[in-house]
PDB file of C-alpha atoms in Angstrom:
ATOM      1  CA  MET A   1     108.048 101.605 114.912  1.00 92.00           C
ATOM      2  CA  LYS A   2     108.608 105.060 113.409  1.00 96.00           C
ATOM      3  CA  ASN A   3     109.259 105.465 109.693  1.00 98.00           C
ATOM      4  CA  ILE A   4     111.291 108.598 108.949  1.00 98.00           C
ATOM      5  CA  LEU A   5     111.868 109.957 105.416  1.00 98.00           C
ATOM      6  CA  ILE A   6     114.789 112.381 105.148  1.00 98.00           C
ATOM      7  CA  HIS A   7     115.084 114.727 102.169  1.00 96.00           C
ATOM      8  CA  GLY A   8     118.250 115.534 100.259  1.00 91.00           C
ATOM      9  CA  LEU A   9     120.270 118.674  99.676  1.00 84.00           C
ATOM     10  CA  GLY A  10     118.275 120.890  97.329  1.00 81.00           C
ATOM     11  CA  GLN A  11     114.965 119.474  98.552  1.00 89.00           C
ATOM     12  CA  ASN A  12     112.634 120.088 101.456  1.00 91.00           C
ATOM     13  CA  SER A  13     110.082 117.832 103.154  1.00 94.00           C
ATOM     14  CA  LYS A  14     107.561 118.373 100.319  1.00 94.00           C
ATOM     15  CA  ALA A  15     109.728 116.185  98.089  1.00 96.00           C
ATOM     16  CA  TRP A  16     108.319 113.231 100.028  1.00 98.00           C
ATOM     17  CA  ASN A  17     104.632 114.195  99.726  1.00 98.00           C
ATOM     18  CA  THR A  18     103.646 111.569  97.139  1.00 98.00           C
ATOM     19  CA  VAL A  19     105.640 108.803  98.847  1.00 98.00           C
ATOM     20  CA  LYS A  20     104.339 109.804 102.281  1.00 98.00           C
ATOM     21  CA  ASN A  21     100.698 109.896 101.138  1.00 98.00           C
ATOM     22  CA  GLU A  22     100.952 106.544  99.372  1.00 98.00           C
ATOM     23  CA  LEU A  23     102.559 104.919 102.406  1.00 98.00           C
ATOM     24  CA  GLU A  24      99.748 106.303 104.548  1.00 98.00           C
ATOM     25  CA  THR A  25      97.146 104.546 102.391  1.00 97.00           C
ATOM     26  CA  LYS A  26      99.028 101.292 102.909  1.00 96.00           C
ATOM     27  CA  GLY A  27      98.995 101.571 106.667  1.00 97.00           C
ATOM     28  CA  LEU A  28     102.586 102.818 106.899  1.00 97.00           C
ATOM     29  CA  PRO A  29     102.405 106.332 108.356  1.00 97.00           C
ATOM     30  CA  SER A  30     105.706 108.139 107.977  1.00 98.00           C
ATOM     31  CA  ILE A  31     107.363 111.316 109.193  1.00 97.00           C
ATOM     32  CA  ALA A  32     109.133 113.627 106.740  1.00 98.00           C
ATOM     33  CA  PRO A  33     110.901 116.362 108.725  1.00 97.00           C
ATOM     34  CA  ASP A  34     112.062 119.582 107.080  1.00 95.00           C
ATOM     35  CA  LEU A  35     115.755 119.739 107.920  1.00 93.00           C
ATOM     36  CA  PHE A  36     115.982 123.499 107.470  1.00 86.00           C
ATOM     37  CA  GLU A  37     113.055 124.069 109.808  1.00 90.00           C
ATOM     38  CA  LEU A  38     114.709 121.901 112.457  1.00 91.00           C
ATOM     39  CA  ILE A  39     117.652 124.307 112.727  1.00 85.00           C
ATOM     40  CA  LYS A  40     115.891 127.578 112.034  1.00 79.00           C
ATOM     41  CA  GLY A  41     117.834 130.469 113.536  1.00 74.00           C
ATOM     42  CA  ARG A  42     121.104 128.523 113.705  1.00 78.00           C
ATOM     43  CA  GLU A  43     124.070 128.447 111.358  1.00 78.00           C
ATOM     44  CA  LEU A  44     123.468 125.975 108.565  1.00 81.00           C
ATOM     45  CA  SER A  45     126.181 123.305 108.662  1.00 89.00           C
ATOM     46  CA  TYR A  46     126.246 119.525 108.481  1.00 90.00           C
ATOM     47  CA  THR A  47     127.054 119.288 112.200  1.00 92.00           C
ATOM     48  CA  ALA A  48     124.117 121.522 113.127  1.00 92.00           C
ATOM     49  CA  VAL A  49     121.720 119.620 110.841  1.00 93.00           C
ATOM     50  CA  TYR A  50     122.874 116.267 112.210  1.00 95.00           C
ATOM     51  CA  GLN A  51     122.512 117.432 115.825  1.00 96.00           C
ATOM     52  CA  ALA A  52     118.955 118.628 115.145  1.00 95.00           C
ATOM     53  CA  PHE A  53     118.085 115.428 113.287  1.00 97.00           C
ATOM     54  CA  SER A  54     119.568 113.312 116.075  1.00 97.00           C
ATOM     55  CA  LYS A  55     117.529 115.227 118.647  1.00 96.00           C
ATOM     56  CA  LEU A  56     114.368 114.543 116.627  1.00 97.00           C
ATOM     57  CA  CYS A  57     115.132 110.825 116.463  1.00 97.00           C
ATOM     58  CA  GLU A  58     115.829 110.699 120.188  1.00 96.00           C
ATOM     59  CA  SER A  59     112.408 112.243 120.863  1.00 96.00           C
ATOM     60  CA  TYR A  60     110.792 108.977 119.733  1.00 96.00           C
ATOM     61  CA  GLN A  61     110.854 105.985 122.062  1.00 93.00           C
ATOM     62  CA  ASP A  62     110.189 103.608 119.161  1.00 93.00           C
ATOM     63  CA  SER A  63     112.816 101.918 117.035  1.00 96.00           C
ATOM     64  CA  LEU A  64     113.324 103.691 113.721  1.00 98.00           C
ATOM     65  CA  ASN A  65     113.152 102.779 110.040  1.00 98.00           C
ATOM     66  CA  LEU A  66     115.288 105.484 108.469  1.00 98.00           C
ATOM     67  CA  CYS A  67     115.088 106.264 104.748  1.00 98.00           C
ATOM     68  CA  GLY A  68     117.240 109.087 103.392  1.00 98.00           C
ATOM     69  CA  LEU A  69     118.144 110.539 100.022  1.00 96.00           C
ATOM     70  CA  SER A  70     121.655 111.951  99.468  1.00 91.00           C
ATOM     71  CA  LEU A  71     122.212 114.296 102.440  1.00 92.00           C
ATOM     72  CA  GLY A  72     119.300 112.523 104.119  1.00 96.00           C
ATOM     73  CA  GLY A  73     121.074 109.225 103.560  1.00 96.00           C
ATOM     74  CA  LEU A  74     124.239 110.573 105.166  1.00 94.00           C
ATOM     75  CA  LEU A  75     122.262 111.734 108.203  1.00 96.00           C
ATOM     76  CA  ALA A  76     120.503 108.374 108.498  1.00 97.00           C
ATOM     77  CA  LEU A  77     123.785 106.500 108.178  1.00 96.00           C
ATOM     78  CA  ASN A  78     125.511 108.782 110.685  1.00 95.00           C
ATOM     79  CA  TYR A  79     122.708 108.221 113.196  1.00 97.00           C
ATOM     80  CA  ALA A  80     122.696 104.441 112.694  1.00 97.00           C
ATOM     81  CA  ILE A  81     126.458 104.370 113.310  1.00 95.00           C
ATOM     82  CA  GLN A  82     126.170 106.434 116.472  1.00 96.00           C
ATOM     83  CA  TYR A  83     122.992 104.784 117.826  1.00 96.00           C
ATOM     84  CA  PRO A  84     122.875 101.254 116.341  1.00 95.00           C
ATOM     85  CA  THR A  85     120.387  99.886 118.884  1.00 95.00           C
ATOM     86  CA  LYS A  86     117.873 102.619 118.033  1.00 97.00           C
ATOM     87  CA  VAL A  87     117.725 101.847 114.302  1.00 98.00           C
ATOM     88  CA  ASN A  88     115.590  98.943 113.085  1.00 98.00           C
ATOM     89  CA  SER A  89     116.463  99.374 109.393  1.00 98.00           C
ATOM     90  CA  LEU A  90     118.225 101.695 107.015  1.00 98.00           C
ATOM     91  CA  VAL A  91     117.453 102.740 103.429  1.00 98.00           C
ATOM     92  CA  LEU A  92     120.091 104.805 101.626  1.00 98.00           C
ATOM     93  CA  ILE A  93     119.091 106.415  98.311  1.00 98.00           C
ATOM     94  CA  GLY A  94     121.702 108.033  96.049  1.00 95.00           C
ATOM     95  CA  THR A  95     124.005 108.388  99.041  1.00 93.00           C
ATOM     96  CA  PRO A  96     127.727 109.040  98.482  1.00 87.00           C
ATOM     97  CA  TYR A  97     130.161 106.997 100.590  1.00 80.00           C
ATOM     98  CA  GLN A  98     132.527 109.950 100.287  1.00 71.00           C
ATOM     99  CA  VAL A  99     131.508 113.429  99.197  1.00 64.00           C
ATOM    100  CA  PRO A 100     133.377 114.127  95.915  1.00 58.00           C
ATOM    101  CA  LYS A 101     135.320 117.366  96.468  1.00 59.00           C
ATOM    102  CA  ARG A 102     135.699 118.304  92.805  1.00 61.00           C
ATOM    103  CA  LEU A 103     131.992 117.821  92.157  1.00 59.00           C
ATOM    104  CA  LEU A 104     131.140 119.797  95.280  1.00 61.00           C
ATOM    105  CA  LYS A 105     133.291 122.717  94.131  1.00 61.00           C
ATOM    106  CA  PHE A 106     131.581 122.677  90.726  1.00 55.00           C
ATOM    107  CA  GLN A 107     128.140 122.537  92.365  1.00 62.00           C
ATOM    108  CA  ASN A 108     129.003 125.530  94.543  1.00 59.00           C
ATOM    109  CA  ILE A 109     129.921 127.545  91.454  1.00 57.00           C
ATOM    110  CA  VAL A 110     126.494 126.665  90.041  1.00 60.00           C
ATOM    111  CA  PHE A 111     124.828 127.577  93.356  1.00 63.00           C
ATOM    112  CA  HIS A 112     126.489 131.027  93.282  1.00 59.00           C
ATOM    113  CA  LEU A 113     124.879 131.669  89.880  1.00 58.00           C
ATOM    114  CA  MET A 114     121.397 130.611  90.938  1.00 65.00           C
ATOM    115  CA  PRO A 115     118.847 133.255  92.077  1.00 70.00           C
ATOM    116  CA  GLN A 116     118.024 133.696  95.763  1.00 71.00           C
ATOM    117  CA  SER A 117     114.420 132.665  95.110  1.00 70.00           C
ATOM    118  CA  VAL A 118     115.493 129.072  94.407  1.00 62.00           C
ATOM    119  CA  PHE A 119     116.967 128.763  97.900  1.00 63.00           C
ATOM    120  CA  LYS A 120     114.064 130.533  99.616  1.00 62.00           C
ATOM    121  CA  ASN A 121     111.768 127.869  98.164  1.00 66.00           C
ATOM    122  CA  MET A 122     113.892 125.305  99.993  1.00 62.00           C
ATOM    123  CA  GLY A 123     113.711 127.297 103.217  1.00 63.00           C
ATOM    124  CA  CYS A 124     117.220 128.779 103.435  1.00 65.00           C
ATOM    125  CA  SER A 125     119.396 131.524 101.992  1.00 70.00           C
ATOM    126  CA  LYS A 126     121.956 131.015  99.231  1.00 72.00           C
ATOM    127  CA  LYS A 127     124.790 131.820 101.660  1.00 74.00           C
ATOM    128  CA  ASP A 128     123.572 129.263 104.214  1.00 70.00           C
ATOM    129  CA  PHE A 129     123.034 126.623 101.543  1.00 69.00           C
ATOM    130  CA  ILE A 130     126.588 126.996 100.202  1.00 70.00           C
ATOM    131  CA  HIS A 131     127.955 126.931 103.759  1.00 69.00           C
ATOM    132  CA  LEU A 132     126.114 123.643 104.373  1.00 74.00           C
ATOM    133  CA  SER A 133     127.469 122.238 101.143  1.00 73.00           C
ATOM    134  CA  ASN A 134     131.051 123.171 102.061  1.00 74.00           C
ATOM    135  CA  SER A 135     130.683 121.680 105.548  1.00 74.00           C
ATOM    136  CA  MET A 136     130.082 118.228 104.019  1.00 75.00           C
ATOM    137  CA  VAL A 137     133.352 118.053 102.090  1.00 72.00           C
ATOM    138  CA  ASP A 138     135.215 115.740 104.493  1.00 77.00           C
ATOM    139  CA  LEU A 139     132.381 113.296 105.267  1.00 79.00           C
ATOM    140  CA  ASN A 140     133.252 109.643 104.812  1.00 82.00           C
ATOM    141  CA  PHE A 141     131.306 106.922 106.627  1.00 83.00           C
ATOM    142  CA  MET A 142     132.435 103.867 104.677  1.00 84.00           C
ATOM    143  CA  ALA A 143     134.625 102.314 107.385  1.00 86.00           C
ATOM    144  CA  SER A 144     131.947 102.772 110.059  1.00 89.00           C
ATOM    145  CA  ALA A 145     129.171 101.584 107.758  1.00 91.00           C
ATOM    146  CA  ALA A 146     130.946  98.233 107.405  1.00 90.00           C
ATOM    147  CA  LYS A 147     130.359  97.624 111.129  1.00 91.00           C
ATOM    148  CA  LEU A 148     126.574  98.035 111.011  1.00 94.00           C
ATOM    149  CA  ASP A 149     124.372  94.984 111.516  1.00 93.00           C
ATOM    150  CA  CYS A 150     120.850  96.388 110.972  1.00 96.00           C
ATOM    151  CA  PRO A 151     118.979  95.381 107.795  1.00 97.00           C
ATOM    152  CA  ALA A 152     119.888  97.852 105.057  1.00 98.00           C
ATOM    153  CA  LEU A 153     118.719  98.599 101.548  1.00 98.00           C
ATOM    154  CA  ILE A 154     120.839 100.551  99.075  1.00 98.00           C
ATOM    155  CA  LEU A 155     118.873 102.244  96.283  1.00 98.00           C
ATOM    156  CA  CYS A 156     120.157 104.114  93.253  1.00 98.00           C
ATOM    157  CA  GLY A 157     118.257 105.457  90.268  1.00 97.00           C
ATOM    158  CA  GLU A 158     119.410 103.803  87.046  1.00 97.00           C
ATOM    159  CA  LYS A 159     120.231 107.262  85.631  1.00 97.00           C
ATOM    160  CA  ASP A 160     122.116 108.403  88.714  1.00 95.00           C
ATOM    161  CA  LYS A 161     125.580 107.667  87.335  1.00 92.00           C
ATOM    162  CA  ALA A 162     127.272 109.936  89.898  1.00 87.00           C
ATOM    163  CA  ASN A 163     126.195 107.709  92.802  1.00 91.00           C
ATOM    164  CA  MET A 164     126.160 104.266  91.173  1.00 94.00           C
ATOM    165  CA  GLU A 165     129.692 103.430  92.333  1.00 92.00           C
ATOM    166  CA  SER A 166     128.837 104.509  95.867  1.00 91.00           C
ATOM    167  CA  ALA A 167     125.758 102.270  95.873  1.00 95.00           C
ATOM    168  CA  LYS A 168     127.844  99.285  94.809  1.00 95.00           C
ATOM    169  CA  ARG A 169     130.542 100.072  97.360  1.00 93.00           C
ATOM    170  CA  PHE A 170     128.029 100.267 100.200  1.00 94.00           C
ATOM    171  CA  HIS A 171     126.531  96.970  99.046  1.00 95.00           C
ATOM    172  CA  GLU A 172     129.969  95.337  99.080  1.00 94.00           C
ATOM    173  CA  VAL A 173     131.012  96.425 102.568  1.00 93.00           C
ATOM    174  CA  MET A 174     127.769  96.540 104.582  1.00 94.00           C
ATOM    175  CA  ASN A 175     126.379  93.510 106.372  1.00 90.00           C
ATOM    176  CA  ASN A 176     122.783  92.355 105.965  1.00 92.00           C
ATOM    177  CA  CYS A 177     122.375  94.595 102.919  1.00 95.00           C
ATOM    178  CA  ASN A 178     120.682  94.463  99.499  1.00 97.00           C
ATOM    179  CA  LEU A 179     121.057  96.677  96.426  1.00 98.00           C
ATOM    180  CA  ILE A 180     118.222  97.766  94.127  1.00 98.00           C
ATOM    181  CA  ILE A 181     118.674  99.858  90.982  1.00 98.00           C
ATOM    182  CA  VAL A 182     115.431 101.793  90.496  1.00 98.00           C
ATOM    183  CA  GLU A 183     114.318 101.987  86.878  1.00 95.00           C
ATOM    184  CA  ASP A 184     113.007 105.193  85.283  1.00 95.00           C
ATOM    185  CA  SER A 185     114.734 107.291  87.908  1.00 97.00           C
ATOM    186  CA  GLY A 186     117.628 109.670  88.313  1.00 96.00           C
ATOM    187  CA  HIS A 187     119.095 110.859  91.599  1.00 94.00           C
ATOM    188  CA  GLU A 188     115.806 112.006  93.158  1.00 96.00           C
ATOM    189  CA  VAL A 189     114.063 108.658  93.313  1.00 98.00           C
ATOM    190  CA  ASN A 190     111.405 110.064  95.648  1.00 98.00           C
ATOM    191  CA  ARG A 191     110.337 112.462  92.880  1.00 97.00           C
ATOM    192  CA  ASP A 192     111.223 110.509  89.735  1.00 97.00           C
ATOM    193  CA  ASN A 193     109.563 107.196  90.591  1.00 98.00           C
ATOM    194  CA  PRO A 194     107.690 107.597  93.892  1.00 98.00           C
ATOM    195  CA  TYR A 195     105.261 104.703  93.370  1.00 98.00           C
ATOM    196  CA  LYS A 196     108.064 102.227  92.739  1.00 98.00           C
ATOM    197  CA  LEU A 197     109.814 103.552  95.826  1.00 98.00           C
ATOM    198  CA  VAL A 198     106.668 103.036  97.889  1.00 98.00           C
ATOM    199  CA  SER A 199     106.465  99.424  96.712  1.00 98.00           C
ATOM    200  CA  ILE A 200     110.115  98.865  97.617  1.00 98.00           C
ATOM    201  CA  LEU A 201     109.723 100.406 101.075  1.00 98.00           C
ATOM    202  CA  GLN A 202     106.498  98.499 101.747  1.00 98.00           C
ATOM    203  CA  ASN A 203     108.150  95.154 100.957  1.00 98.00           C
ATOM    204  CA  PHE A 204     111.359  95.955 102.834  1.00 98.00           C
ATOM    205  CA  TRP A 205     109.657  97.247 105.982  1.00 98.00           C
ATOM    206  CA  ALA A 206     107.353  94.207 106.013  1.00 97.00           C
ATOM    207  CA  GLU A 207     110.442  91.979 106.040  1.00 95.00           C
ATOM    208  CA  VAL A 208     112.330  93.839 108.760  1.00 94.00           C
ATOM    209  CA  ASP A 209     109.299  94.348 111.012  1.00 82.00           C
TER     210      ASP A 209
END
């Protein structure tokens, strides 16, 4: 079994360092790919990122426990929908069932005002980052998610008001699914409350394995 941790938009693989290290000490080695490194040299778009992520998943013969935050959750969900027999379990953290267009437009205005150095720290340029953001505007996996049968866990930080409705919607429509609101956490649960997240993942993966 391979455990894969997928970072969100605005993060890179280092966002999982604490979670990854703690899981390692508990006998749960995990992989945390850097999405921007996977498509280095290619145009940054959701389709390109998903294709690279899918290729990575296909390189493993094992079944997969996928855990993704935000963009990472969308990628994990997309892959589980396309390759349901490959996915053993699914954890979606702060994942929108439909990307809110008005919020995305506002975020892109903010991104335009941010210095280039912020994006270089994530491993991409400002232009590429905004292009990726715009390429996600029409994503909506709710109907397909309702057809999934693999064990799923929906997580949302208690302070992540923007994604709370999405978490509840996923919980309502998905089969074999539980919802956990993570205390003392905003959107980035992997950074805000990593030790609680490790405990949740440890218990969940023990059940599904």
